[in-house]
Amino acid sequence: MAKASGVTFDPALGYRLHPKVALRPERFGALAYSYETRRLSLFKDVDLVAVVRALRDAPSAGDALAIVPAAKRPAVERALARLVETGFVQPR
């Protein structure tokens, strides 16, 4: 089980990939490795990878999620919330 960060996801806030997390592109999405916790996470969706990369420049997570088709957005938002909970993504 992944360690909880104690942070609750709020789509109105700005987020970023944790500075000690590296993303490696893969055909299925990406591999994320945390140099802080030594945890590996599979991002099994290219839309999730696109959102995580867009977080850096987007004013809020909700703005970054706007690039995802509406029908898929709730699933990607849940995955993003989980990444915040586990510390792979953090508030700015």
Coordinates of N, CA, C and O in Angstrom, one line a residue:
M1 N 0.8 -1.2 0.0 CA 0.0 0.0 0.0 C 0.9 1.2 0.0 O 1.9 1.3 0.7
A2 N 0.5 2.2 -0.8 CA 1.3 3.5 -0.9 C 1.0 4.3 0.3 O 0.0 4.4 0.9
K3 N 2.1 5.0 0.7 CA 2.0 5.9 1.8 C 1.2 7.1 1.5 O 1.4 7.8 0.4
A4 N 0.3 7.5 2.3 CA -0.6 8.7 2.1 C 0.1 9.9 2.4 O 0.9 10.0 3.4
S5 N -0.1 11.0 1.6 CA 0.6 12.2 1.8 C -0.1 13.1 2.8 O 0.5 14.1 3.2
G6 N -1.4 12.8 3.0 CA -2.1 13.7 3.9 C -2.8 14.9 3.2 O -3.4 15.7 3.8
V7 N -2.5 15.0 1.9 CA -3.1 16.1 1.1 C -4.3 15.6 0.4 O -4.3 14.5 -0.2
T8 N -5.4 16.4 0.4 CA -6.6 16.0 -0.3 C -6.6 16.8 -1.6 O -6.3 18.0 -1.7
F9 N -7.0 16.1 -2.7 CA -7.1 16.7 -4.0 C -8.2 17.7 -4.1 O -9.3 17.4 -3.7
D10 N -7.9 18.9 -4.7 CA -8.9 19.9 -5.0 C -8.6 20.4 -6.4 O -7.5 21.0 -6.6
P11 N -9.5 20.1 -7.3 CA -9.2 20.5 -8.7 C -9.1 22.0 -8.9 O -8.6 22.4 -10.0
A12 N -9.5 22.8 -8.0 CA -9.3 24.3 -8.1 C -7.9 24.8 -7.8 O -7.6 25.9 -8.1
L13 N -7.1 23.9 -7.3 CA -5.7 24.3 -6.9 C -4.7 23.9 -8.0 O -5.0 23.0 -8.8
G14 N -3.6 24.5 -8.0 CA -2.5 24.2 -8.9 C -1.6 23.0 -8.3 O -1.4 23.0 -7.1
Y15 N -1.2 22.1 -9.1 CA -0.3 21.0 -8.7 C 0.8 20.9 -9.6 O 0.9 21.5 -10.7
R16 N 1.8 20.0 -9.3 CA 2.9 19.7 -10.1 C 3.4 18.3 -9.8 O 3.1 17.8 -8.7
L17 N 4.1 17.7 -10.7 CA 4.8 16.5 -10.4 C 5.8 16.7 -9.3 O 6.5 17.7 -9.3
H18 N 5.9 15.8 -8.3 CA 6.8 16.0 -7.2 C 8.2 16.1 -7.8 O 8.6 15.4 -8.8
P19 N 9.1 17.0 -7.4 CA 10.4 17.2 -8.0 C 11.3 16.0 -7.9 O 12.3 15.9 -8.6
K20 N 11.0 15.1 -7.0 CA 11.8 13.9 -6.9 C 11.2 12.7 -7.5 O 11.4 11.5 -7.2
V21 N 10.3 12.9 -8.5 CA 9.6 11.9 -9.3 C 10.1 12.0 -10.7 O 10.0 13.1 -11.3
A22 N 10.5 10.9 -11.3 CA 10.9 10.9 -12.7 C 9.8 10.2 -13.5 O 9.4 9.1 -13.1
L23 N 9.4 10.7 -14.7 CA 8.5 10.0 -15.6 C 9.3 9.5 -16.8 O 10.0 10.2 -17.4
R24 N 9.0 8.2 -17.1 CA 9.6 7.7 -18.3 C 8.5 7.2 -19.2 O 7.7 6.4 -18.9
P25 N 8.4 7.8 -20.4 CA 7.4 7.5 -21.4 C 7.4 6.0 -21.7 O 8.5 5.4 -21.9
E26 N 6.3 5.4 -21.9 CA 6.1 4.0 -22.3 C 5.0 3.9 -23.3 O 4.1 4.9 -23.3
R27 N 4.8 2.9 -24.0 CA 3.7 2.7 -25.0 C 2.4 2.8 -24.3 O 1.4 3.3 -24.8
F28 N 2.3 2.3 -23.1 CA 1.0 2.2 -22.4 C 0.7 3.5 -21.6 O -0.4 3.7 -21.1
G29 N 1.7 4.4 -21.5 CA 1.5 5.7 -20.7 C 2.9 6.1 -20.2 O 3.6 6.7 -20.9
A30 N 3.2 5.7 -19.0 CA 4.5 6.1 -18.4 C 4.8 5.3 -17.1 O 3.9 4.8 -16.5
L31 N 6.1 5.3 -16.8 CA 6.5 4.8 -15.5 C 6.9 6.0 -14.7 O 7.6 6.9 -15.2
A32 N 6.5 6.0 -13.4 CA 6.9 7.1 -12.5 C 7.7 6.5 -11.4 O 7.2 5.5 -10.8
Y33 N 8.8 7.0 -11.1 CA 9.7 6.5 -10.0 C 9.9 7.7 -9.1 O 10.4 8.8 -9.5
S34 N 9.7 7.4 -7.8 CA 9.9 8.4 -6.7 C 11.3 8.1 -6.1 O 11.5 7.1 -5.5
Y35 N 12.2 9.1 -6.3 CA 13.5 8.9 -5.6 C 13.4 9.2 -4.1 O 14.4 8.8 -3.4
E36 N 12.3 9.7 -3.7 CA 12.2 10.0 -2.2 C 11.7 8.7 -1.5 O 12.2 8.3 -0.5
T37 N 10.6 8.1 -2.1 CA 10.0 6.9 -1.4 C 10.5 5.6 -2.0 O 10.2 4.5 -1.5
R38 N 11.2 5.7 -3.2 CA 11.6 4.5 -3.9 C 10.4 3.7 -4.4 O 10.6 2.5 -4.6
R39 N 9.3 4.3 -4.7 CA 8.1 3.6 -5.2 C 8.0 3.9 -6.7 O 8.4 4.9 -7.2
L40 N 7.5 2.8 -7.4 CA 7.3 2.9 -8.8 C 5.8 2.8 -9.0 O 5.1 2.1 -8.4
S41 N 5.3 3.6 -9.9 CA 3.9 3.7 -10.3 C 3.8 3.6 -11.8 O 4.5 4.2 -12.5
L42 N 2.8 2.9 -12.2 CA 2.5 2.8 -13.7 C 1.4 3.7 -14.0 O 0.3 3.7 -13.4
F43 N 1.6 4.6 -14.9 CA 0.5 5.5 -15.4 C 0.0 4.8 -16.7 O 0.6 4.9 -17.7
K44 N -1.1 4.1 -16.6 CA -1.5 3.2 -17.7 C -2.4 3.9 -18.7 O -3.2 3.3 -19.4
D45 N -2.4 5.2 -18.7 CA -3.3 6.0 -19.5 C -2.5 7.2 -20.1 O -2.0 8.0 -19.3
V46 N -2.5 7.3 -21.4 CA -1.8 8.4 -22.0 C -2.4 9.8 -21.6 O -1.7 10.8 -21.6
D47 N -3.8 9.8 -21.4 CA -4.4 11.0 -21.0 C -4.0 11.5 -19.6 O -3.8 12.7 -19.4
L48 N -3.8 10.5 -18.7 CA -3.3 10.8 -17.4 C -1.9 11.4 -17.5 O -1.6 12.4 -16.8
V49 N -1.1 10.8 -18.3 CA 0.3 11.3 -18.5 C 0.3 12.8 -19.0 O 1.0 13.6 -18.5
A50 N -0.6 13.0 -20.0 CA -0.7 14.4 -20.5 C -1.2 15.4 -19.5 O -0.7 16.5 -19.4
V51 N -2.1 15.0 -18.6 CA -2.6 15.9 -17.6 C -1.5 16.1 -16.6 O -1.2 17.3 -16.2
V52 N -0.7 15.1 -16.1 CA 0.3 15.3 -15.2 C 1.4 16.2 -15.8 O 1.9 17.1 -15.1
R53 N 1.7 16.1 -17.0 CA 2.7 17.0 -17.7 C 2.1 18.4 -17.8 O 2.8 19.4 -17.7
A54 N 0.8 18.6 -18.0 CA 0.2 19.9 -18.2 C 0.0 20.6 -16.9 O -0.1 21.8 -16.9
L55 N 0.1 19.9 -15.7 CA -0.1 20.5 -14.4 C 0.9 21.7 -14.2 O 0.5 22.7 -13.6
R56 N 2.1 21.5 -14.7 CA 3.1 22.5 -14.4 C 2.7 23.9 -14.9 O 3.0 24.9 -14.3
D57 N 2.0 24.0 -16.1 CA 1.7 25.3 -16.7 C 0.2 25.7 -16.5 O -0.1 26.8 -16.8
A58 N -0.6 24.7 -16.0 CA -2.0 25.1 -15.9 C -2.3 25.8 -14.6 O -1.6 25.5 -13.6
P59 N -3.2 26.8 -14.6 CA -3.5 27.5 -13.4 C -4.1 26.6 -12.3 O -3.9 26.9 -11.1
S60 N -4.8 25.5 -12.7 CA -5.4 24.6 -11.7 C -5.4 23.2 -12.3 O -5.3 23.0 -13.5
A61 N -5.7 22.2 -11.5 CA -5.8 20.9 -11.9 C -7.0 20.7 -12.9 O -7.0 20.0 -13.9
G62 N -8.1 21.5 -12.5 CA -9.3 21.5 -13.4 C -9.0 21.9 -14.8 O -9.5 21.4 -15.8
D63 N -8.1 23.0 -14.9 CA -7.7 23.4 -16.2 C -6.9 22.4 -17.0 O -7.0 22.2 -18.2
A64 N -6.0 21.7 -16.3 CA -5.2 20.6 -16.9 C -6.1 19.5 -17.3 O -5.9 18.9 -18.4
L65 N -7.1 19.2 -16.6 CA -8.0 18.1 -16.9 C -8.9 18.4 -18.1 O -9.5 17.5 -18.7
A66 N -9.0 19.7 -18.5 CA -9.8 20.1 -19.6 C -9.3 19.5 -21.0 O -10.1 19.4 -21.9
I67 N -8.1 19.0 -21.0 CA -7.5 18.4 -22.2 C -8.1 17.0 -22.4 O -7.9 16.4 -23.5
V68 N -8.7 16.4 -21.4 CA -9.2 15.0 -21.5 C -10.7 15.0 -22.0 O -11.4 15.9 -21.6
P69 N -11.0 14.1 -22.9 CA -12.4 14.0 -23.3 C -13.4 13.9 -22.1 O -13.1 13.2 -21.1
A70 N -14.5 14.6 -22.2 CA -15.5 14.7 -21.1 C -15.9 13.3 -20.5 O -16.0 13.2 -19.3
A71 N -16.1 12.4 -21.4 CA -16.5 11.0 -20.9 C -15.4 10.3 -20.1 O -15.7 9.5 -19.2
K72 N -14.2 10.7 -20.3 CA -13.1 10.0 -19.6 C -12.6 10.8 -18.4 O -11.8 10.3 -17.6
R73 N -13.0 12.1 -18.3 CA -12.4 13.0 -17.3 C -12.6 12.5 -15.9 O -11.7 12.6 -15.1
P74 N -13.8 11.9 -15.5 CA -13.9 11.5 -14.1 C -12.9 10.4 -13.7 O -12.3 10.5 -12.6
A75 N -12.6 9.5 -14.6 CA -11.6 8.4 -14.3 C -10.2 9.0 -14.2 O -9.5 8.6 -13.3
V76 N -9.9 9.9 -15.0 CA -8.5 10.6 -15.0 C -8.4 11.4 -13.7 O -7.4 11.5 -13.1
E77 N -9.5 12.1 -13.4 CA -9.5 12.9 -12.2 C -9.3 12.0 -10.9 O -8.6 12.4 -10.0
R78 N -10.0 10.9 -10.9 CA -9.8 10.0 -9.7 C -8.3 9.5 -9.7 O -7.7 9.4 -8.6
A79 N -7.7 9.2 -10.8 CA -6.3 8.7 -10.9 C -5.4 9.9 -10.4 O -4.5 9.6 -9.6
L80 N -5.7 11.1 -10.8 CA -4.9 12.2 -10.4 C -5.0 12.4 -8.9 O -4.0 12.7 -8.2
A81 N -6.2 12.3 -8.4 CA -6.4 12.4 -6.9 C -5.6 11.4 -6.2 O -5.0 11.7 -5.1
R82 N -5.5 10.2 -6.7 CA -4.7 9.1 -6.0 C -3.2 9.5 -6.1 O -2.5 9.2 -5.1
L83 N -2.8 10.1 -7.2 CA -1.4 10.5 -7.3 C -1.1 11.6 -6.3 O 0.0 11.6 -5.7
V84 N -2.0 12.5 -6.0 CA -1.8 13.5 -5.0 C -1.8 12.8 -3.6 O -0.9 13.1 -2.8
E85 N -2.7 11.9 -3.3 CA -2.7 11.2 -2.0 C -1.4 10.4 -1.8 O -1.0 10.4 -0.6
T86 N -0.8 9.9 -2.8 CA 0.4 9.1 -2.6 C 1.7 9.9 -2.8 O 2.8 9.4 -2.6
G87 N 1.5 11.2 -3.0 CA 2.7 12.1 -3.1 C 3.4 12.2 -4.4 O 4.4 12.9 -4.5
F88 N 3.0 11.5 -5.4 CA 3.7 11.6 -6.7 C 3.4 13.0 -7.3 O 4.2 13.5 -8.1
V89 N 2.3 13.5 -7.0 CA 1.9 14.9 -7.5 C 1.7 15.7 -6.2 O 1.1 15.2 -5.2
Q90 N 2.1 16.9 -6.2 CA 1.9 17.8 -5.0 C 1.4 19.1 -5.3 O 1.6 19.6 -6.5
P91 N 0.8 19.8 -4.4 CA 0.3 21.2 -4.6 C 1.5 22.1 -4.9 O 2.6 21.9 -4.4
R92 N 1.3 23.1 -5.7 CA 2.3 24.1 -5.9 C 2.3 25.2 -4.9 O 1.3 25.5 -4.2

